[in-house]
Coordinates of C-alpha atoms in Angstrom, one line a residue:
Chain Y
M1 CA 66.7 84.6 94.0
S2 CA 66.3 88.0 95.0
V3 CA 68.3 91.2 95.3
L4 CA 70.4 92.6 98.5
V5 CA 71.5 96.3 98.9
Y6 CA 74.0 97.4 101.6
A7 CA 72.6 100.5 103.2
E8 CA 75.7 102.3 104.8
N9 CA 75.2 104.6 107.5
A10 CA 77.3 107.3 108.2
G11 CA 77.1 107.8 112.0
G12 CA 73.6 106.1 112.3
K13 CA 71.8 108.0 109.5
F14 CA 71.4 107.2 106.0
K15 CA 72.8 109.8 103.2
K16 CA 70.9 110.5 100.0
S17 CA 73.0 107.9 98.1
V18 CA 71.8 105.1 100.1
F19 CA 68.1 105.9 99.3
E20 CA 69.1 106.1 95.5
A21 CA 70.8 103.0 96.0
V22 CA 67.7 101.4 97.9
S23 CA 65.6 102.7 94.7
Y24 CA 68.0 101.5 92.3
A25 CA 68.0 98.1 93.9
R26 CA 64.1 97.7 93.7
A27 CA 64.1 98.6 90.4
V28 CA 66.4 95.6 89.8
A29 CA 64.6 93.7 91.7
D30 CA 61.5 94.9 90.5
Q31 CA 62.9 94.0 86.7
N32 CA 63.7 90.3 87.8
N33 CA 60.3 90.0 89.4
T34 CA 61.8 89.2 92.6
T35 CA 62.4 90.8 96.3
L36 CA 64.7 93.3 97.4
T37 CA 66.6 93.1 101.0
A38 CA 68.2 95.6 102.6
I39 CA 71.1 94.9 105.0
S40 CA 72.4 97.4 107.8
I41 CA 75.4 97.1 109.6
G42 CA 76.3 98.9 112.7
D43 CA 74.3 101.3 115.1
V44 CA 71.3 102.6 113.7
S45 CA 68.0 103.4 115.4
A46 CA 64.8 101.7 114.7
D47 CA 63.0 104.3 113.1
E48 CA 66.0 104.8 110.6
L49 CA 66.4 101.4 109.6
N50 CA 62.4 101.3 108.8
T51 CA 63.1 104.4 106.3
L52 CA 64.6 102.0 104.0
G53 CA 60.9 100.6 103.5
N54 CA 60.0 104.0 102.3
Y55 CA 62.1 103.3 99.4
G56 CA 61.2 99.8 98.4
A57 CA 62.9 97.2 100.7
H58 CA 60.9 94.1 101.4
K59 CA 63.0 93.0 104.2
I60 CA 65.4 95.1 106.3
L61 CA 68.2 93.0 108.2
N62 CA 70.2 94.5 111.0
V63 CA 73.4 93.5 112.1
S64 CA 74.3 95.0 115.1
A65 CA 77.5 93.9 117.3
D66 CA 80.3 95.7 119.4
N67 CA 82.9 95.0 116.8
L68 CA 80.9 96.0 114.2
K69 CA 80.1 99.5 114.9
N70 CA 82.2 100.9 112.7
F71 CA 83.5 99.8 109.3
V72 CA 86.0 97.3 109.1
N73 CA 85.9 96.3 105.3
Q74 CA 86.9 92.4 105.8
A75 CA 84.1 92.1 108.5
Y76 CA 81.2 94.0 106.7
A77 CA 82.2 92.3 103.2
S78 CA 81.8 88.5 105.3
V79 CA 78.5 90.3 106.8
I80 CA 77.2 90.8 103.5
A81 CA 78.1 87.6 102.0
K82 CA 76.5 85.8 104.6
A83 CA 73.3 87.7 104.4
A84 CA 73.5 87.1 100.6
E85 CA 73.9 83.3 101.1
A86 CA 70.9 83.6 103.5
E87 CA 68.9 85.6 101.1
Q88 CA 69.4 83.3 98.1
A89 CA 70.4 87.0 96.6
D90 CA 71.9 87.0 93.2
V91 CA 72.2 90.3 93.0
M92 CA 74.3 92.5 95.4
V93 CA 74.1 96.5 95.0
I94 CA 76.5 98.7 96.8
S95 CA 77.3 102.3 96.6
N96 CA 80.1 103.4 95.3
T97 CA 81.5 105.4 98.3
F98 CA 84.6 105.6 99.8
S99 CA 83.7 102.7 101.8
G100 CA 82.1 101.2 99.0
R101 CA 84.7 100.9 96.8
G102 CA 86.6 98.8 99.3
L103 CA 83.7 96.2 100.2
A104 CA 82.1 95.6 97.0
P105 CA 85.3 93.9 95.4
R106 CA 85.6 91.7 98.7
V107 CA 82.1 90.7 98.4
A108 CA 82.1 89.9 94.8
V109 CA 85.0 87.6 95.3
K110 CA 83.5 85.5 98.4
L111 CA 80.7 85.0 96.1
G112 CA 82.2 84.1 93.1
A113 CA 80.0 87.4 91.3
G114 CA 81.3 89.6 88.3
I115 CA 81.6 93.2 89.8
V116 CA 80.7 96.5 87.6
D117 CA 81.7 99.4 89.7
G118 CA 81.4 103.0 88.9
A119 CA 77.8 102.0 87.6
V120 CA 75.3 104.8 86.2
S121 CA 72.7 102.6 84.6
L122 CA 70.1 100.0 85.4
P123 CA 71.4 96.4 83.8
E124 CA 69.7 95.9 80.4
T125 CA 68.7 92.0 80.7
A126 CA 67.8 91.7 77.0
N127 CA 69.0 88.5 74.8
N128 CA 69.2 87.1 78.5
K129 CA 72.4 89.3 78.9
F130 CA 73.1 91.6 81.6
T131 CA 74.9 94.6 81.2
V132 CA 75.3 97.8 83.2
K133 CA 76.9 101.3 81.9
K134 CA 79.4 102.7 83.8
T135 CA 82.3 105.4 83.8
A136 CA 85.4 104.7 82.1
F137 CA 88.6 106.9 81.5
S138 CA 87.8 109.1 84.0
G139 CA 84.5 110.6 82.9
K140 CA 86.2 110.9 79.2
A141 CA 83.5 108.2 78.5
F142 CA 81.5 105.2 79.4
A143 CA 81.9 101.8 79.1
T144 CA 78.8 99.1 78.9
V145 CA 80.0 95.4 80.6
E146 CA 78.2 92.5 80.8
L147 CA 78.4 90.2 83.4
T148 CA 78.4 86.6 83.0
S149 CA 78.1 85.0 86.4
A150 CA 75.2 83.8 88.2
N151 CA 75.9 86.3 91.1
K152 CA 76.5 90.0 90.3
V153 CA 77.8 92.7 92.6
I154 CA 76.9 96.2 91.1
A155 CA 78.4 99.5 92.9
L156 CA 76.3 102.6 91.9
I157 CA 77.6 106.2 91.7
A158 CA 75.8 108.8 93.9
N159 CA 73.5 110.9 92.1
S160 CA 73.3 108.5 89.3
Y161 CA 69.8 107.1 89.9
K162 CA 66.8 109.0 91.1
V163 CA 65.7 108.4 94.9
T164 CA 62.1 106.9 94.3
E165 CA 59.3 106.5 96.7
N166 CA 58.0 103.1 97.1
P167 CA 56.3 102.3 100.2
T168 CA 56.6 98.8 101.6
G169 CA 55.8 99.2 105.0
A170 CA 59.0 96.2 105.9
K171 CA 60.1 97.0 109.6
A172 CA 63.7 96.0 110.4
E173 CA 64.6 92.8 111.6
V174 CA 68.0 91.1 113.3
F175 CA 70.1 89.5 111.4
S176 CA 73.0 87.4 113.5
V177 CA 76.5 86.4 112.3
E178 CA 79.5 85.7 113.9
S179 CA 82.4 87.2 112.8
K180 CA 85.6 85.8 112.3
E181 CA 88.6 87.2 114.8
S182 CA 91.0 87.7 111.6
D183 CA 88.7 90.0 110.0
F184 CA 89.4 92.7 112.3
K185 CA 93.0 93.2 112.1
A186 CA 92.8 96.7 110.6
M187 CA 91.9 98.4 114.0
L188 CA 90.1 102.1 113.8
K189 CA 92.1 104.6 116.0
E190 CA 90.0 107.9 115.1
I191 CA 87.2 109.2 113.3
I192 CA 88.5 113.0 112.0
K193 CA 85.0 114.9 111.1
S194 CA 85.7 117.8 108.3
A195 CA 83.7 120.9 110.0
D196 CA 80.2 121.3 108.6
K197 CA 80.8 120.7 105.1
V198 CA 78.6 119.1 102.3
S199 CA 80.8 115.9 101.4
L200 CA 82.1 116.0 98.0
P201 CA 81.3 113.0 96.2
D202 CA 77.4 113.2 97.6
A203 CA 77.4 117.0 96.9
E204 CA 74.3 118.1 94.8
I205 CA 76.3 121.4 94.0
V206 CA 79.6 121.8 94.0
V207 CA 81.3 125.5 94.0
S208 CA 85.0 125.0 92.5
A209 CA 87.8 127.2 92.0
G210 CA 91.0 127.3 90.4
R211 CA 94.2 129.1 89.9
G212 CA 92.1 132.4 88.8
L213 CA 91.5 133.0 93.1
K214 CA 95.4 133.8 93.1
G215 CA 96.0 132.6 96.4
P216 CA 94.4 130.5 99.5
E217 CA 93.3 133.5 101.2
N218 CA 90.8 134.4 98.5
W219 CA 88.5 131.4 99.3
G220 CA 86.4 132.9 101.4
M221 CA 84.1 134.0 99.0
I222 CA 83.8 130.8 97.4
E223 CA 83.1 129.3 101.1
E224 CA 80.5 131.9 101.4
L225 CA 78.7 130.7 98.1
A226 CA 79.3 127.7 98.3
D227 CA 77.2 127.7 102.1
L228 CA 74.4 129.8 100.4
L229 CA 73.4 127.2 98.2
G230 CA 74.7 124.4 100.6
A231 CA 77.4 123.0 97.9
A232 CA 80.5 121.4 98.6
T233 CA 83.7 122.9 97.6
A234 CA 86.2 121.7 95.2
C235 CA 89.3 122.8 93.4
S236 CA 91.5 122.3 90.4
K237 CA 94.9 120.4 90.6
P238 CA 97.3 123.1 90.6
V239 CA 95.3 124.4 93.6
S240 CA 95.8 121.2 95.5
D241 CA 99.2 121.0 94.3
A242 CA 100.4 124.5 95.5
G243 CA 98.6 123.4 99.2
W244 CA 96.2 126.4 98.9
R245 CA 93.4 123.4 99.3
P246 CA 93.3 120.0 100.8
H247 CA 94.0 117.3 98.2
S248 CA 90.4 115.8 99.3
E249 CA 88.9 118.6 97.3
H250 CA 90.7 118.1 94.0
V251 CA 88.3 117.2 91.2
G252 CA 89.3 115.8 88.2
Q253 CA 91.0 112.8 86.4
T254 CA 93.4 112.0 89.4
G255 CA 91.0 113.6 91.6
I256 CA 87.7 112.7 92.7
A257 CA 85.2 112.4 89.8
V258 CA 81.9 114.0 90.8
S259 CA 78.1 114.1 89.4
P260 CA 76.4 117.1 90.8
N261 CA 73.3 118.6 89.6
L262 CA 75.3 121.7 89.5
Y263 CA 78.9 122.6 88.9
I264 CA 80.3 126.0 89.2
A265 CA 83.9 126.5 88.3
I266 CA 85.3 129.8 89.1
G267 CA 88.8 130.7 87.6
I268 CA 89.3 127.2 86.2
S269 CA 90.4 127.3 82.3
G270 CA 89.1 123.6 82.2
A271 CA 91.7 121.1 80.9
I272 CA 91.0 117.7 79.6
Q273 CA 92.1 116.1 83.5
H274 CA 89.6 118.5 85.0
L275 CA 87.0 118.1 82.7
A276 CA 87.1 114.5 83.1
G277 CA 86.6 114.8 86.3
I278 CA 83.3 116.9 86.3
S279 CA 81.5 115.6 82.8
S280 CA 78.9 113.7 84.2
S281 CA 77.8 116.7 86.0
K282 CA 74.3 117.7 85.0
V283 CA 74.6 121.8 84.5
I284 CA 77.9 123.4 84.6
V285 CA 78.5 127.2 85.1
V286 CA 81.7 128.8 84.5
I287 CA 83.1 131.9 85.4
N288 CA 86.1 132.9 83.8
K289 CA 88.0 136.5 82.4
D290 CA 89.3 134.2 79.6
A291 CA 86.3 133.9 76.9
E292 CA 88.4 131.1 75.1
A293 CA 88.9 129.0 78.2
P294 CA 88.3 125.3 77.2
F295 CA 85.7 125.3 79.7
Y296 CA 83.0 127.1 78.5
K297 CA 83.0 124.6 75.3
V298 CA 81.3 122.3 77.9
A299 CA 79.5 124.7 80.2
D300 CA 75.7 125.3 79.9
Y301 CA 75.9 129.1 81.6
G302 CA 79.1 131.1 81.4
I303 CA 79.8 134.4 82.9
V304 CA 82.9 136.3 81.2
G305 CA 84.6 138.2 83.8
D306 CA 87.0 138.5 86.9
A307 CA 86.2 136.1 89.7
F308 CA 86.6 138.8 92.3
E309 CA 84.0 141.0 90.8
I310 CA 81.4 138.0 89.3
V311 CA 81.4 136.2 92.7
P312 CA 80.4 138.7 95.1
K313 CA 77.6 139.5 93.0
L314 CA 76.7 136.1 92.6
I315 CA 76.4 135.9 96.2
D316 CA 74.3 139.0 96.8
A317 CA 72.3 137.4 93.7
V318 CA 71.9 134.1 95.8
K319 CA 71.0 135.6 98.8
A320 CA 68.3 137.9 96.7
Y321 CA 66.9 134.9 95.5
K322 CA 67.1 133.2 98.9
A323 CA 65.0 136.0 100.4
L324 CA 62.5 135.5 98.1
A325 CA 62.3 131.9 97.9
Chain K
M1 CA 110.7 95.5 104.6
N2 CA 109.8 94.2 101.3
I3 CA 107.4 96.0 99.5
L4 CA 104.9 95.0 96.5
V5 CA 103.8 97.4 94.0
C6 CA 101.5 96.8 91.9
I7 CA 101.2 99.3 88.4
S8 CA 99.3 99.4 85.1
N9 CA 99.9 100.9 82.1
V10 CA 97.6 103.6 81.2
P11 CA 96.7 106.3 78.5
D12 CA 98.6 109.5 79.4
T13 CA 96.2 112.1 81.5
T14 CA 95.8 114.4 78.5
T15 CA 94.7 111.6 75.8
K16 CA 91.9 112.2 73.7
V17 CA 89.5 109.1 74.2
T18 CA 88.3 108.1 71.2
F19 CA 87.2 104.3 70.2
N20 CA 86.9 102.2 67.0
A21 CA 84.4 102.2 64.5
N22 CA 81.7 99.9 66.3
N23 CA 82.8 101.2 69.5
T24 CA 84.1 98.1 71.0
Q25 CA 87.6 99.0 71.1
F26 CA 89.6 101.7 72.8
N27 CA 91.6 103.2 70.1
T28 CA 95.4 103.2 71.1
A29 CA 96.9 104.7 67.8
G30 CA 99.6 107.8 68.6
V31 CA 98.2 107.3 72.6
Q32 CA 101.3 107.6 74.5
F33 CA 101.3 105.1 77.9
I34 CA 102.3 105.7 81.2
I35 CA 102.5 104.4 84.7
N36 CA 98.8 104.9 86.2
P37 CA 99.5 108.3 88.3
Y38 CA 98.0 106.7 91.7
D39 CA 100.3 103.6 91.2
E40 CA 103.2 106.1 91.0
I41 CA 102.4 107.5 94.0
A42 CA 102.3 103.9 95.8
L43 CA 105.7 103.3 94.0
A44 CA 107.0 106.8 95.9
R45 CA 106.0 105.8 99.1
A46 CA 107.5 102.4 99.3
I47 CA 110.7 103.8 97.9
E48 CA 110.9 106.2 100.8
L49 CA 109.9 103.4 103.1
T50 CA 112.5 101.2 102.0
D51 CA 115.3 104.2 101.6
G52 CA 119.0 103.8 103.1
G53 CA 118.9 99.8 102.6
N54 CA 115.9 99.3 104.7
G55 CA 113.8 96.8 102.5
T56 CA 113.3 96.3 98.6
V57 CA 110.4 97.2 96.3
T58 CA 109.4 95.0 93.6
V59 CA 107.0 96.3 91.0
I60 CA 104.2 94.0 89.3
H61 CA 102.4 94.4 86.1
V62 CA 100.1 92.1 84.5
G63 CA 100.6 92.7 80.7
E64 CA 102.2 91.7 77.0
A65 CA 105.9 92.8 76.5
A66 CA 105.1 96.1 74.8
N67 CA 104.1 97.7 78.3
E68 CA 107.9 96.6 79.4
P69 CA 108.9 100.5 79.3
T70 CA 106.5 101.4 81.5
I71 CA 108.1 98.9 84.1
R72 CA 111.4 100.0 82.9
K73 CA 110.4 103.2 84.2
A74 CA 109.1 102.5 87.5
L75 CA 113.0 100.9 87.7
A76 CA 114.4 103.8 87.4
I77 CA 112.2 105.8 89.6
G78 CA 113.8 103.3 92.1
A79 CA 111.9 99.9 92.5
T80 CA 114.8 97.4 92.9
D81 CA 112.9 94.5 90.9
A82 CA 110.0 94.1 88.5
V83 CA 107.6 90.9 87.5
R84 CA 105.9 90.9 84.7
I85 CA 103.0 88.4 84.0
N86 CA 102.8 87.4 80.5
A87 CA 99.0 88.3 79.7
P88 CA 96.7 90.8 78.6
A89 CA 95.1 92.1 81.6
H90 CA 91.2 91.1 80.9
D91 CA 89.6 92.9 83.9
A92 CA 90.4 93.7 87.7
Y93 CA 89.7 89.9 88.7
F94 CA 92.3 88.5 86.4
V95 CA 94.7 90.8 87.2
A96 CA 94.0 90.3 91.0
V97 CA 94.2 86.7 90.9
Q98 CA 97.3 86.8 89.1
I99 CA 99.5 89.1 91.7
A100 CA 97.5 86.9 94.6
E101 CA 99.3 83.9 93.0
Y102 CA 102.6 85.6 92.8
V103 CA 102.2 86.6 96.3
K104 CA 101.7 83.3 97.5
Q105 CA 104.7 82.6 96.5
H106 CA 106.8 85.5 97.3
Q107 CA 107.0 87.1 101.1
F108 CA 106.1 91.0 100.9
D109 CA 105.3 92.8 104.1
L110 CA 103.2 95.0 102.4
I111 CA 101.0 94.9 99.1
L112 CA 100.5 98.3 97.3
T113 CA 98.3 99.7 94.3
G114 CA 97.1 103.0 93.3
R115 CA 93.5 103.6 94.4
E116 CA 92.1 103.2 91.1
S117 CA 93.6 102.8 87.5
I118 CA 92.7 106.2 85.5
D119 CA 91.2 104.2 82.4
Y120 CA 88.9 101.9 83.8
N121 CA 88.7 103.7 87.1
G122 CA 88.2 100.5 89.2
S123 CA 89.3 100.7 93.1
K124 CA 88.8 96.9 92.8
V125 CA 92.5 95.0 92.8
A126 CA 93.4 96.3 96.2
A127 CA 90.2 94.8 98.0
M128 CA 90.0 92.0 95.9
L129 CA 94.1 91.0 96.5
G130 CA 92.9 91.4 100.1
E131 CA 90.3 88.8 99.7
L132 CA 92.2 86.2 97.6
L133 CA 95.2 86.4 100.4
D134 CA 92.6 87.0 103.3
L135 CA 94.7 90.1 104.3
P136 CA 93.3 93.4 105.6
S137 CA 92.8 95.8 102.8
V138 CA 92.1 99.8 102.6
S139 CA 91.4 101.1 99.5
I140 CA 91.8 104.6 99.8
I141 CA 94.3 106.1 101.6
K142 CA 95.9 109.4 102.3
K143 CA 98.9 109.0 104.6
L144 CA 101.0 105.8 105.2
D145 CA 103.1 105.8 108.0
V146 CA 105.5 102.7 109.0
D147 CA 106.0 101.9 112.7
G148 CA 107.7 98.3 113.3
T149 CA 105.6 95.7 112.5
Q150 CA 102.2 97.8 111.8
A151 CA 101.3 100.6 110.0
T152 CA 99.3 103.8 110.4
V153 CA 96.9 105.1 107.4
E154 CA 94.6 107.8 106.9
R155 CA 91.4 106.7 104.8
E156 CA 89.1 109.2 103.0
I157 CA 85.4 108.8 104.0
E158 CA 83.1 111.1 103.0
G159 CA 83.1 114.3 105.1
G160 CA 86.3 113.4 106.9
K161 CA 88.8 110.7 107.8
E162 CA 89.7 107.7 109.8
I163 CA 93.1 106.6 111.1
L164 CA 93.5 103.1 111.4
T165 CA 96.5 100.6 112.3
I166 CA 97.0 97.8 110.8
P167 CA 99.7 95.1 111.2
F168 CA 101.8 93.7 108.4
P169 CA 101.2 92.2 105.9
F170 CA 98.5 93.9 104.4
V171 CA 97.1 95.3 100.9
A172 CA 96.6 99.3 100.4
G173 CA 95.0 101.4 97.6
T174 CA 97.3 104.9 97.8
A175 CA 95.6 108.3 96.8
E176 CA 97.4 111.9 96.6
G177 CA 99.0 112.9 100.0
V178 CA 100.8 109.5 100.7
A179 CA 104.0 110.7 98.6
E180 CA 104.8 112.9 95.6
P181 CA 105.7 111.2 92.6
K182 CA 109.2 111.0 92.1
I183 CA 110.7 111.8 88.5
P184 CA 113.7 109.1 87.7
N185 CA 117.4 110.9 87.3
M186 CA 120.2 109.7 84.9
R187 CA 121.5 107.3 87.0
G188 CA 118.3 105.6 87.9
I189 CA 117.6 105.3 84.0
M190 CA 120.8 103.8 83.3
S191 CA 120.4 101.2 86.1
A192 CA 117.1 100.5 85.3
R193 CA 118.1 98.6 81.9
T194 CA 120.0 96.2 84.3
K195 CA 117.7 95.5 87.3
P196 CA 116.1 91.9 87.1
L197 CA 112.6 92.0 85.2
A198 CA 111.4 88.3 85.4
V199 CA 108.7 87.1 83.3
V200 CA 105.9 84.6 84.8
E201 CA 103.3 83.3 82.8
P202 CA 99.7 83.6 83.8
V203 CA 97.5 81.3 85.7
E204 CA 94.1 79.8 84.3
V205 CA 91.6 82.1 85.5
K206 CA 87.6 82.4 84.9
T207 CA 86.6 85.8 84.5
F208 CA 82.8 87.2 84.8
S209 CA 82.9 90.4 83.4
E210 CA 83.8 91.4 79.7
I211 CA 83.3 95.3 78.1
I212 CA 81.3 95.2 74.9
S213 CA 80.9 98.7 74.1
Y214 CA 81.9 102.3 74.6
E215 CA 80.5 105.6 74.2
T216 CA 81.4 108.9 74.8
P217 CA 78.9 111.6 76.7
A218 CA 76.7 113.2 74.7
P219 CA 77.8 116.6 73.4
R220 CA 76.3 119.3 75.6
G221 CA 74.4 122.3 73.7
Q222 CA 76.2 125.7 73.0
V223 CA 76.9 127.8 76.3
K224 CA 74.4 130.5 77.1
L225 CA 76.5 133.6 78.4
I226 CA 75.4 135.8 80.6
A227 CA 76.3 139.4 81.0
A228 CA 78.8 140.4 83.6
D229 CA 76.7 142.7 85.1
D230 CA 73.1 141.1 85.2
V231 CA 74.6 138.3 87.3
A232 CA 70.8 137.5 88.8
K233 CA 70.0 136.1 85.2
L234 CA 72.3 133.4 86.0
V235 CA 70.3 132.9 89.4
D236 CA 67.0 133.3 87.5
L237 CA 68.3 130.2 84.8
L238 CA 69.7 128.0 87.7
H239 CA 66.3 128.4 89.6
N240 CA 63.6 128.4 86.7
E241 CA 65.3 127.1 83.4
A242 CA 67.9 124.2 85.0
K243 CA 66.0 123.8 88.3
V244 CA 68.9 122.9 89.9
I245 CA 68.5 125.6 92.9

């Protein structure tokens, strides 16, 4: 038996979340004294594919066909299930990305596998039980889930496992799969990229702002601070509801849950629904003029003050730090 | 067109989450349950798409009789009729199998779920339904438009979005942007009492997952406040102490 990890590419490149998933999957393979196979689907260069070996993949499968250039949920699930069968894999690791969340459950059903999505820890295998910790209640809690099936699927949340170098020297090899025509009913028409922005779910730093900013015209300084820090921008629900920022930036219980290394909340009071979506951030900074704002109860660092005074000073301070760095 | 909307019964978003003494069960005492907010988005869009007699909206829920107020609310919002599969929702696979069995015996053009439930946060039911029914599925959509026998959907991806066309029938998980949730009016509340709510017994399912314990996140230390006139200190702490920049 072995472990299989799906390496999702974005425009032919692997993102950090893939290397996290490969590192995690290698640790799972080591726990079980077995090997790790990585599978990539789509157009990815040999050099890029071979980087998967740097993080512990013993074998790298490359599936490349014209009809598989772009992500198609049904077809990709079939390919991964076939690879799992060919490799006799009993644990499948998939990143808990937007695509992964549609893919992992289909793979699980195909393989008759139990699934843990939103996973944040390595499996525990004591007493012949296989348990994995996952987020629950939108970040207000964690649940430990036991999987009792022979095959298992784990969807790993970004930023929850450290990228670990473990070079194997593995080289990519071709894996051929015949796809069913009926797997391609969903047709991609267009991909619209956000301009030069850091993707919120995988961001290591997030700069987020709320109603304290008073209006969409004041977001320039938030974007400037985010650019300086290489961060993604986010917002609270009232802000996206008001149309100041797109829904895709809404972080919280009914928006995106994030787990960056650093979350900077500016002019957000910290309603329970917002805190739910950011509670797994490693370090939280709050800037709010209300010293009684609930956000200060969960923050690591805080500055009590008006965003319009503090943020420009913070921008200057980051510029000064960058000049020194 | 006939649309099936899958709804779950979840704790209100303001709920302070606690567990029983040995952390094996969610403590429901004093908790108000609501329609999962993402499912409300699905329901709102289904009602818009069938507006003016252009089809029906059936809501389906896997759960016990105690959850019927949630189903009645969906009927009050505007669903045509409802189905309750009479069993506790053990896990996403159990729920998906029950719904798939119902769909195999009834004709739907479109099956909608919320992108995830706000309690267990799985985005699994839409994709599992797709697989069980051999239908296309799109798990997190931000927009859904219908044109004849197919739909155009917008799917969120990291760093952008994709536009897809999909022929009916298919399954989709809806997120913010697809529609604004609707508030029931008095007429809807009155008519919900008499709308059909069928109760169907579950099929047997072998499940593979079990929640064995819960925990809440470790409490954080006290906030370290930095003077408003010493912002550079924050940058210094983030670099040297927290080591995050």
